[in-house]
Amino acid sequence: MIRIGIVGGAGYTAGELLRILLRHPEAHIQFIHSKSHANQLVSVVHQDLVGEADLRFSEDIRSDIDVLFLCMGHGASKTFLAENDIHDRIKIIDLSRDFRLADTAENFVYGLPEWKKSEIVKAHHIANPGCFATAMQLALLPLAAEGLLKEDVHLQGITGSTGAGQRPTATTHFSWRNNNVSLYKTLRHQHMTEVNQSVRILQSDYRGHLHFIPMRGNFTRGILVSAYSHLDISQAQLEELYHDYYISAAFTHICSENIHLKQVVNTNKALLYIEKIDDQVVVVSAIDNLLKGASGQAVQNMNLIFELEEKMGLELKGSYF
C-alpha cells in the first residue's frame, strides 16, 4: 500500500486527486494539508465526497508517507520545499510549473509518460506537465521525434473554466463565462515554454516558431487543441507515424474520425486525430484538463514510479451526455 500526503488540498486538482486515490486499490491517504481549511472535513470543500470519506484537512506535514503530491499554486511548491524538511526517501510529484523547465528542474523528471516513461519509472521527483502543454505536446512530439518539423506551427486551443483554478475572477464567474468565448494570453501563454523545450530536445535543428492562441470556453472542463503546419508527408505516412509512436501508450489513442471533448471529459484519455489537407498537416488533440492534464497524469506517474500497472485506478468512465 502506498502511503500518500497531499499539500494544497482545497483546490480543483487536489479534489480530482482525492476522487481517484480514494478508489485506487494500492493508495492510502495519510494526510491532506490545507492551512485555510485545517481541521475541517474534506467534504466541506470537495462536496461530491460527502458520504465517501471522513477525512479532515490537516495543519501538519507527516513524514510517514511514501509519496507527496504538491497541488499548490505556481511558485508555492519551490517555497514549500525550501521551508520544509521532506525526508529523502519520500517521492514528490509536483503539479505546479515550478520544476518543469531545464533551468529550474533541479532533480525533477518531466512527467509526460508518452515521452519520458523510461525516466519516470526510475525517478524520485516528478514535475507534472501543464494541461495545455500536455495536449500540445501529444500533438507534436511524433513529428519532432522524426525531425519532420520545418516551418512555423500554428496552434489554437480552448479550455474549460476549471483551468483557471478555484478562486473566482472577473473572467471565470458564471455570468461572464456562460454563453461566451474569448482569447487570452495570445501568443504569450506560459505553457509554451514547456512545449518549445520538448520540441527542441527532440528536434534540435528545428528553426521554426510555435504560435499559440488560447481561448476560454463556456464549459467547465476539457481542452481541445488544433495544430497545423506545412509538411511533406502523406496521410498514410502520418497515420503510421502516430500509431507507431503511441503504440505502447496507456491512454493516448489515434482516432480515424475527428474528435470532440465529450469523448475525453472525466477520463484520463488523450485522443488525437491527424489529417493531411492540401500541403498542411492538421493534428487535433483532446484531453480533460483536470485529469490527463493534471491529477490523472499525476497518478499515472505515481503508478509508474511505484512499479504498478500504469492504468491502475485510472480506468475512469466519462459520460457522453
mmCIF file of C-alpha atoms in Angstrom:
data_model
loop_
_atom_site.group_PDB
_atom_site.id
_atom_site.type_symbol
_atom_site.label_atom_id
_atom_site.label_comp_id
_atom_site.label_asym_id
_atom_site.label_seq_id
_atom_site.Cartn_x
_atom_site.Cartn_y
_atom_site.Cartn_z
ATOM 1 C CA MET A 1 0.000 0.000 0.000
ATOM 2 C CA ILE A 2 1.328 3.446 -0.974
ATOM 3 C CA ARG A 3 1.048 5.989 1.823
ATOM 4 C CA ILE A 4 0.165 9.401 0.406
ATOM 5 C CA GLY A 5 0.308 13.017 1.538
ATOM 6 C CA ILE A 6 -1.307 15.917 -0.315
ATOM 7 C CA VAL A 7 -0.343 19.564 0.150
ATOM 8 C CA GLY A 8 -2.656 22.283 -1.135
ATOM 9 C CA GLY A 9 -5.694 20.102 -0.602
ATOM 10 C CA ALA A 10 -8.508 22.588 -1.239
ATOM 11 C CA GLY A 11 -8.092 23.265 -4.980
ATOM 12 C CA TYR A 12 -9.536 21.604 -8.068
ATOM 13 C CA THR A 13 -6.510 19.400 -8.762
ATOM 14 C CA ALA A 14 -6.444 18.119 -5.183
ATOM 15 C CA GLY A 15 -10.163 17.360 -5.375
ATOM 16 C CA GLU A 16 -9.644 15.321 -8.535
ATOM 17 C CA LEU A 17 -6.663 13.602 -6.941
ATOM 18 C CA LEU A 18 -8.778 12.586 -3.935
ATOM 19 C CA ARG A 19 -11.546 11.178 -6.135
ATOM 20 C CA ILE A 20 -9.018 8.968 -7.909
ATOM 21 C CA LEU A 21 -6.979 7.909 -4.870
ATOM 22 C CA LEU A 22 -9.989 7.002 -2.727
ATOM 23 C CA ARG A 23 -10.799 4.334 -5.339
ATOM 24 C CA HIS A 24 -7.202 3.309 -6.064
ATOM 25 C CA PRO A 25 -6.573 -0.229 -4.743
ATOM 26 C CA GLU A 26 -2.972 0.498 -3.689
ATOM 27 C CA ALA A 27 -3.410 4.014 -2.257
ATOM 28 C CA HIS A 28 -3.865 5.095 1.359
ATOM 29 C CA ILE A 29 -4.210 8.814 2.104
ATOM 30 C CA GLN A 30 -2.272 9.688 5.260
ATOM 31 C CA PHE A 31 -2.997 13.417 5.265
ATOM 32 C CA ILE A 32 -4.411 16.316 3.225
ATOM 33 C CA HIS A 33 -2.800 19.589 4.168
ATOM 34 C CA SER A 34 -4.591 22.927 3.924
ATOM 35 C CA LYS A 35 -3.835 25.933 6.106
ATOM 36 C CA SER A 36 -7.074 27.695 5.179
ATOM 37 C CA HIS A 37 -9.293 24.683 5.981
ATOM 38 C CA ALA A 38 -7.357 22.979 8.784
ATOM 39 C CA ASN A 39 -9.463 20.515 10.829
ATOM 40 C CA GLN A 40 -12.486 20.839 8.519
ATOM 41 C CA LEU A 41 -13.965 17.795 6.829
ATOM 42 C CA VAL A 42 -12.631 17.409 3.303
ATOM 43 C CA SER A 43 -16.215 17.017 2.082
ATOM 44 C CA VAL A 44 -16.979 20.594 3.194
ATOM 45 C CA VAL A 45 -14.764 21.791 0.337
ATOM 46 C CA HIS A 46 -14.996 18.842 -2.065
ATOM 47 C CA GLN A 47 -18.714 18.377 -1.647
ATOM 48 C CA ASP A 48 -19.078 15.453 -4.044
ATOM 49 C CA LEU A 49 -17.132 13.381 -1.474
ATOM 50 C CA VAL A 50 -19.956 13.551 1.087
ATOM 51 C CA GLY A 51 -20.523 10.013 2.323
ATOM 52 C CA GLU A 52 -17.327 8.737 0.712
ATOM 53 C CA ALA A 53 -14.630 9.978 3.081
ATOM 54 C CA ASP A 54 -14.461 11.203 6.658
ATOM 55 C CA LEU A 55 -11.006 12.719 6.132
ATOM 56 C CA ARG A 56 -10.164 16.122 7.600
ATOM 57 C CA PHE A 57 -7.709 18.705 6.399
ATOM 58 C CA SER A 58 -4.532 18.783 8.458
ATOM 59 C CA GLU A 59 -2.137 21.522 9.521
ATOM 60 C CA ASP A 60 0.690 19.001 9.915
ATOM 61 C CA ILE A 61 3.073 17.565 7.332
ATOM 62 C CA ARG A 62 3.552 13.959 8.366
ATOM 63 C CA SER A 63 6.678 12.003 7.469
ATOM 64 C CA ASP A 64 5.109 8.510 7.435
ATOM 65 C CA ILE A 65 4.363 8.672 3.705
ATOM 66 C CA ASP A 66 5.848 7.228 0.531
ATOM 67 C CA VAL A 67 4.843 9.993 -1.881
ATOM 68 C CA LEU A 68 3.900 13.658 -1.530
ATOM 69 C CA PHE A 69 1.666 15.382 -4.071
ATOM 70 C CA LEU A 70 2.095 19.159 -4.282
ATOM 71 C CA CYS A 71 -1.147 20.752 -5.521
ATOM 72 C CA MET A 72 -0.326 24.372 -4.760
ATOM 73 C CA GLY A 73 -0.239 27.449 -6.965
ATOM 74 C CA HIS A 74 2.685 28.167 -9.216
ATOM 75 C CA GLY A 75 5.707 29.335 -7.223
ATOM 76 C CA ALA A 76 4.436 27.844 -3.972
ATOM 77 C CA SER A 77 5.978 24.379 -4.438
ATOM 78 C CA LYS A 78 9.531 25.686 -4.558
ATOM 79 C CA THR A 79 8.875 27.793 -1.445
ATOM 80 C CA PHE A 80 7.251 24.865 0.377
ATOM 81 C CA LEU A 81 10.182 22.528 -0.281
ATOM 82 C CA ALA A 82 12.659 25.197 0.823
ATOM 83 C CA GLU A 83 10.791 25.747 4.098
ATOM 84 C CA ASN A 84 10.014 22.105 4.952
ATOM 85 C CA ASP A 85 12.430 19.245 5.562
ATOM 86 C CA ILE A 86 10.977 16.445 3.430
ATOM 87 C CA HIS A 87 12.759 13.132 4.020
ATOM 88 C CA ASP A 88 14.902 11.926 1.119
ATOM 89 C CA ARG A 89 13.041 8.614 0.867
ATOM 90 C CA ILE A 90 9.721 10.385 0.082
ATOM 91 C CA LYS A 91 8.933 10.695 -3.596
ATOM 92 C CA ILE A 92 7.459 14.006 -4.782
ATOM 93 C CA ILE A 93 5.007 14.690 -7.609
ATOM 94 C CA ASP A 94 4.577 18.410 -8.212
ATOM 95 C CA LEU A 95 1.555 19.678 -10.169
ATOM 96 C CA SER A 96 2.807 23.266 -10.461
ATOM 97 C CA ARG A 97 5.152 24.600 -13.138
ATOM 98 C CA ASP A 98 7.989 25.232 -10.654
ATOM 99 C CA PHE A 99 10.243 22.381 -11.863
ATOM 100 C CA ARG A 100 9.144 21.751 -15.457
ATOM 101 C CA LEU A 101 11.894 23.661 -17.239
ATOM 102 C CA ALA A 102 15.507 22.562 -17.534
ATOM 103 C CA ASP A 103 16.860 25.650 -15.777
ATOM 104 C CA THR A 104 14.586 25.116 -12.746
ATOM 105 C CA ALA A 105 14.175 21.329 -12.794
ATOM 106 C CA GLU A 106 16.832 20.566 -10.162
ATOM 107 C CA ASN A 107 16.366 16.786 -9.686
ATOM 108 C CA PHE A 108 12.834 16.581 -11.148
ATOM 109 C CA VAL A 109 11.972 14.450 -14.183
ATOM 110 C CA TYR A 110 9.415 15.879 -16.601
ATOM 111 C CA GLY A 111 6.385 13.642 -16.171
ATOM 112 C CA LEU A 112 4.923 13.105 -19.648
ATOM 113 C CA PRO A 113 4.672 9.286 -19.780
ATOM 114 C CA GLU A 114 4.234 9.086 -23.557
ATOM 115 C CA TRP A 115 7.714 10.603 -23.897
ATOM 116 C CA LYS A 116 9.615 10.084 -20.630
ATOM 117 C CA LYS A 117 8.330 6.741 -19.364
ATOM 118 C CA SER A 118 11.772 5.118 -19.072
ATOM 119 C CA GLU A 119 12.993 8.039 -16.945
ATOM 120 C CA ILE A 120 9.805 8.292 -14.866
ATOM 121 C CA VAL A 121 9.998 4.684 -13.674
ATOM 122 C CA LYS A 122 13.419 5.448 -12.144
ATOM 123 C CA ALA A 123 12.566 8.945 -10.888
ATOM 124 C CA HIS A 124 12.311 10.199 -7.328
ATOM 125 C CA HIS A 125 10.795 13.590 -8.123
ATOM 126 C CA ILE A 126 8.294 14.268 -10.916
ATOM 127 C CA ALA A 127 7.309 17.604 -12.472
ATOM 128 C CA ASN A 128 3.802 17.005 -13.799
ATOM 129 C CA PRO A 129 3.241 18.744 -17.181
ATOM 130 C CA GLY A 130 0.786 21.586 -17.680
ATOM 131 C CA CYS A 131 -2.653 20.891 -19.154
ATOM 132 C CA PHE A 132 -2.341 22.843 -22.415
ATOM 133 C CA ALA A 133 1.275 21.677 -22.645
ATOM 134 C CA THR A 134 0.177 18.037 -22.438
ATOM 135 C CA ALA A 135 -2.379 18.421 -25.224
ATOM 136 C CA MET A 136 0.026 20.320 -27.486
ATOM 137 C CA GLN A 137 2.982 18.013 -26.933
ATOM 138 C CA LEU A 138 0.956 14.883 -27.639
ATOM 139 C CA ALA A 139 0.010 16.504 -30.961
ATOM 140 C CA LEU A 140 3.575 17.477 -31.926
ATOM 141 C CA LEU A 141 6.075 15.059 -30.389
ATOM 142 C CA PRO A 142 5.822 12.305 -33.040
ATOM 143 C CA LEU A 143 6.670 14.872 -35.734
ATOM 144 C CA ALA A 144 9.556 16.354 -33.754
ATOM 145 C CA ALA A 145 10.929 12.904 -32.875
ATOM 146 C CA GLU A 146 11.278 12.162 -36.601
ATOM 147 C CA GLY A 147 12.750 15.595 -37.375
ATOM 148 C CA LEU A 148 9.831 16.480 -39.632
ATOM 149 C CA LEU A 149 9.023 19.985 -38.394
ATOM 150 C CA LYS A 150 10.453 22.529 -40.824
ATOM 151 C CA GLU A 151 8.220 25.602 -40.789
ATOM 152 C CA ASP A 152 6.249 27.536 -38.175
ATOM 153 C CA VAL A 153 3.499 25.624 -36.362
ATOM 154 C CA HIS A 154 0.216 27.390 -35.616
ATOM 155 C CA LEU A 155 -1.806 26.147 -32.655
ATOM 156 C CA GLN A 156 -5.167 27.091 -31.220
ATOM 157 C CA GLY A 157 -6.746 25.679 -28.091
ATOM 158 C CA ILE A 158 -9.850 26.140 -25.977
ATOM 159 C CA THR A 159 -10.130 25.223 -22.292
ATOM 160 C CA GLY A 160 -12.839 24.980 -19.670
ATOM 161 C CA SER A 161 -13.183 27.343 -16.723
ATOM 162 C CA THR A 162 -11.571 24.907 -14.246
ATOM 163 C CA GLY A 163 -8.263 25.557 -15.991
ATOM 164 C CA ALA A 164 -8.159 28.945 -14.264
ATOM 165 C CA GLY A 165 -8.298 27.425 -10.773
ATOM 166 C CA GLN A 166 -10.848 27.550 -7.981
ATOM 167 C CA ARG A 167 -10.556 31.181 -6.927
ATOM 168 C CA PRO A 168 -13.216 33.283 -8.725
ATOM 169 C CA THR A 169 -12.010 36.023 -11.036
ATOM 170 C CA ALA A 170 -13.597 38.505 -13.425
ATOM 171 C CA THR A 171 -13.321 36.030 -16.318
ATOM 172 C CA THR A 172 -14.307 32.808 -14.511
ATOM 173 C CA HIS A 173 -17.598 33.590 -12.768
ATOM 174 C CA PHE A 174 -20.737 32.165 -14.375
ATOM 175 C CA SER A 175 -22.417 35.299 -15.677
ATOM 176 C CA TRP A 176 -19.280 36.278 -17.643
ATOM 177 C CA ARG A 177 -18.230 32.845 -18.833
ATOM 178 C CA ASN A 178 -21.622 31.445 -19.795
ATOM 179 C CA ASN A 179 -22.555 31.864 -23.492
ATOM 180 C CA ASN A 180 -19.179 33.488 -24.046
ATOM 181 C CA VAL A 181 -15.839 32.733 -25.714
ATOM 182 C CA SER A 182 -12.694 34.888 -25.559
ATOM 183 C CA LEU A 183 -8.967 34.871 -26.239
ATOM 184 C CA TYR A 184 -6.370 35.330 -23.517
ATOM 185 C CA LYS A 185 -2.561 35.409 -23.275
ATOM 186 C CA THR A 186 -2.452 35.479 -27.073
ATOM 187 C CA LEU A 187 0.949 34.173 -28.284
ATOM 188 C CA ARG A 188 2.199 34.525 -24.676
ATOM 189 C CA HIS A 189 0.794 31.513 -22.827
ATOM 190 C CA GLN A 190 3.120 30.223 -20.101
ATOM 191 C CA HIS A 191 2.854 26.585 -21.217
ATOM 192 C CA MET A 192 4.629 27.369 -24.476
ATOM 193 C CA THR A 193 7.975 27.314 -22.658
ATOM 194 C CA GLU A 194 7.401 23.617 -21.897
ATOM 195 C CA VAL A 195 6.309 22.809 -25.429
ATOM 196 C CA ASN A 196 9.190 24.695 -27.038
ATOM 197 C CA GLN A 197 11.647 22.957 -24.734
ATOM 198 C CA SER A 198 10.332 19.489 -25.563
ATOM 199 C CA VAL A 199 10.163 20.047 -29.318
ATOM 200 C CA ARG A 200 13.727 21.326 -29.421
ATOM 201 C CA ILE A 201 15.058 18.479 -27.291
ATOM 202 C CA LEU A 202 13.593 16.004 -29.773
ATOM 203 C CA GLN A 203 14.446 18.041 -32.882
ATOM 204 C CA SER A 204 17.466 20.184 -32.105
ATOM 205 C CA ASP A 205 17.716 21.557 -35.647
ATOM 206 C CA TYR A 206 14.178 22.997 -35.680
ATOM 207 C CA ARG A 207 14.395 26.684 -36.532
ATOM 208 C CA GLY A 208 10.697 27.458 -36.827
ATOM 209 C CA HIS A 209 8.388 29.009 -34.238
ATOM 210 C CA LEU A 210 5.359 27.730 -32.386
ATOM 211 C CA HIS A 211 2.475 30.228 -32.337
ATOM 212 C CA PHE A 212 -0.329 29.501 -29.859
ATOM 213 C CA ILE A 213 -3.688 31.240 -29.422
ATOM 214 C CA PRO A 214 -5.532 30.056 -26.272
ATOM 215 C CA MET A 215 -9.251 30.563 -25.741
ATOM 216 C CA ARG A 216 -11.601 30.489 -22.758
ATOM 217 C CA GLY A 217 -14.558 28.215 -23.345
ATOM 218 C CA ASN A 218 -18.044 28.440 -21.844
ATOM 219 C CA PHE A 219 -17.805 24.946 -20.326
ATOM 220 C CA THR A 220 -16.323 23.541 -17.142
ATOM 221 C CA ARG A 221 -13.635 21.079 -18.150
ATOM 222 C CA GLY A 222 -11.724 19.805 -21.137
ATOM 223 C CA ILE A 223 -9.153 21.029 -23.682
ATOM 224 C CA LEU A 224 -9.321 20.834 -27.468
ATOM 225 C CA VAL A 225 -6.199 21.869 -29.386
ATOM 226 C CA SER A 226 -5.525 22.048 -33.121
ATOM 227 C CA ALA A 227 -2.064 22.377 -34.659
ATOM 228 C CA TYR A 228 -1.158 22.787 -38.303
ATOM 229 C CA SER A 229 1.946 23.284 -40.419
ATOM 230 C CA HIS A 230 3.275 22.570 -43.904
ATOM 231 C CA LEU A 231 4.840 19.098 -44.057
ATOM 232 C CA ASP A 232 5.925 16.943 -46.979
ATOM 233 C CA ILE A 233 4.347 13.703 -45.793
ATOM 234 C CA SER A 234 1.346 11.673 -46.908
ATOM 235 C CA GLN A 235 -1.763 10.795 -44.933
ATOM 236 C CA ALA A 236 -0.727 7.144 -44.831
ATOM 237 C CA GLN A 237 2.749 8.039 -43.550
ATOM 238 C CA LEU A 238 1.221 10.300 -40.872
ATOM 239 C CA GLU A 239 -1.095 7.591 -39.616
ATOM 240 C CA GLU A 240 1.720 5.051 -39.465
ATOM 241 C CA LEU A 241 3.992 7.537 -37.651
ATOM 242 C CA TYR A 242 1.450 8.372 -34.949
ATOM 243 C CA HIS A 243 0.285 4.800 -34.449
ATOM 244 C CA ASP A 244 3.890 3.623 -34.044
ATOM 245 C CA TYR A 245 4.801 6.441 -31.650
ATOM 246 C CA TYR A 246 1.864 5.773 -29.331
ATOM 247 C CA ILE A 247 1.611 2.009 -29.778
ATOM 248 C CA SER A 248 2.520 1.352 -26.118
ATOM 249 C CA ALA A 249 0.824 4.455 -24.646
ATOM 250 C CA ALA A 250 -1.676 3.505 -21.965
ATOM 251 C CA PHE A 251 -4.110 6.368 -22.523
ATOM 252 C CA THR A 252 -3.325 8.049 -25.858
ATOM 253 C CA HIS A 253 -5.334 6.860 -28.850
ATOM 254 C CA ILE A 254 -5.305 7.755 -32.552
ATOM 255 C CA CYS A 255 -8.809 8.183 -33.995
ATOM 256 C CA SER A 256 -9.917 7.652 -37.580
ATOM 257 C CA GLU A 257 -12.651 10.300 -37.302
ATOM 258 C CA ASN A 258 -12.464 13.839 -35.985
ATOM 259 C CA ILE A 259 -12.716 14.122 -32.207
ATOM 260 C CA HIS A 260 -14.582 16.221 -29.650
ATOM 261 C CA LEU A 261 -14.467 16.962 -25.924
ATOM 262 C CA LYS A 262 -17.284 14.665 -24.796
ATOM 263 C CA GLN A 263 -15.071 11.712 -25.682
ATOM 264 C CA VAL A 264 -12.466 12.600 -23.037
ATOM 265 C CA VAL A 265 -14.158 14.577 -20.257
ATOM 266 C CA ASN A 266 -13.977 12.766 -16.886
ATOM 267 C CA THR A 267 -11.410 10.310 -18.260
ATOM 268 C CA ASN A 268 -7.608 10.115 -18.356
ATOM 269 C CA LYS A 269 -7.644 9.577 -22.119
ATOM 270 C CA ALA A 270 -5.922 11.678 -24.754
ATOM 271 C CA LEU A 271 -7.371 11.442 -28.256
ATOM 272 C CA LEU A 272 -5.621 12.514 -31.454
ATOM 273 C CA TYR A 273 -6.907 12.992 -34.994
ATOM 274 C CA ILE A 274 -4.451 13.578 -37.861
ATOM 275 C CA GLU A 275 -5.357 14.842 -41.317
ATOM 276 C CA LYS A 276 -3.417 15.979 -44.395
ATOM 277 C CA ILE A 277 -5.266 18.821 -46.155
ATOM 278 C CA ASP A 278 -3.558 20.051 -49.313
ATOM 279 C CA ASP A 279 0.012 20.836 -48.144
ATOM 280 C CA GLN A 280 -0.925 21.221 -44.463
ATOM 281 C CA VAL A 281 -0.855 18.614 -41.696
ATOM 282 C CA VAL A 282 -3.562 19.210 -39.089
ATOM 283 C CA VAL A 283 -3.449 17.468 -35.708
ATOM 284 C CA VAL A 284 -6.349 17.711 -33.238
ATOM 285 C CA SER A 285 -5.788 16.772 -29.589
ATOM 286 C CA ALA A 286 -8.331 16.445 -26.765
ATOM 287 C CA ILE A 287 -7.888 15.804 -23.035
ATOM 288 C CA ASP A 288 -9.625 16.523 -19.737
ATOM 289 C CA ASN A 289 -7.595 19.387 -18.265
ATOM 290 C CA LEU A 290 -8.068 18.201 -14.662
ATOM 291 C CA LEU A 291 -7.279 14.540 -15.343
ATOM 292 C CA LYS A 292 -4.842 13.808 -18.177
ATOM 293 C CA GLY A 293 -3.887 17.489 -17.896
ATOM 294 C CA ALA A 294 -3.247 17.333 -14.135
ATOM 295 C CA SER A 295 -4.334 14.873 -11.433
ATOM 296 C CA GLY A 296 -4.935 11.805 -13.594
ATOM 297 C CA GLN A 297 -1.495 12.152 -15.154
ATOM 298 C CA ALA A 298 -0.029 12.627 -11.661
ATOM 299 C CA VAL A 299 -1.497 9.284 -10.555
ATOM 300 C CA GLN A 300 -0.313 7.719 -13.812
ATOM 301 C CA ASN A 301 3.186 8.886 -12.858
ATOM 302 C CA MET A 302 2.742 7.532 -9.325
ATOM 303 C CA ASN A 303 1.828 4.140 -10.747
ATOM 304 C CA LEU A 304 4.964 4.136 -12.881
ATOM 305 C CA ILE A 305 7.418 5.127 -10.149
ATOM 306 C CA PHE A 306 5.971 2.509 -7.771
ATOM 307 C CA GLU A 307 6.038 -0.180 -10.489
ATOM 308 C CA LEU A 308 2.266 -0.620 -10.576
ATOM 309 C CA GLU A 309 0.143 -1.271 -13.644
ATOM 310 C CA GLU A 310 0.026 2.090 -15.416
ATOM 311 C CA LYS A 311 -3.771 2.229 -15.652
ATOM 312 C CA MET A 312 -4.419 1.240 -12.034
ATOM 313 C CA GLY A 313 -7.174 3.399 -10.521
ATOM 314 C CA LEU A 314 -7.487 5.407 -13.742
ATOM 315 C CA GLU A 315 -9.960 3.447 -15.834
ATOM 316 C CA LEU A 316 -12.401 6.285 -15.389
ATOM 317 C CA LYS A 317 -15.643 6.352 -17.318
ATOM 318 C CA GLY A 318 -16.809 9.594 -18.872
ATOM 319 C CA SER A 319 -20.423 10.481 -19.594
ATOM 320 C CA TYR A 320 -21.278 11.109 -23.235
ATOM 321 C CA PHE A 321 -24.440 13.105 -22.443
#
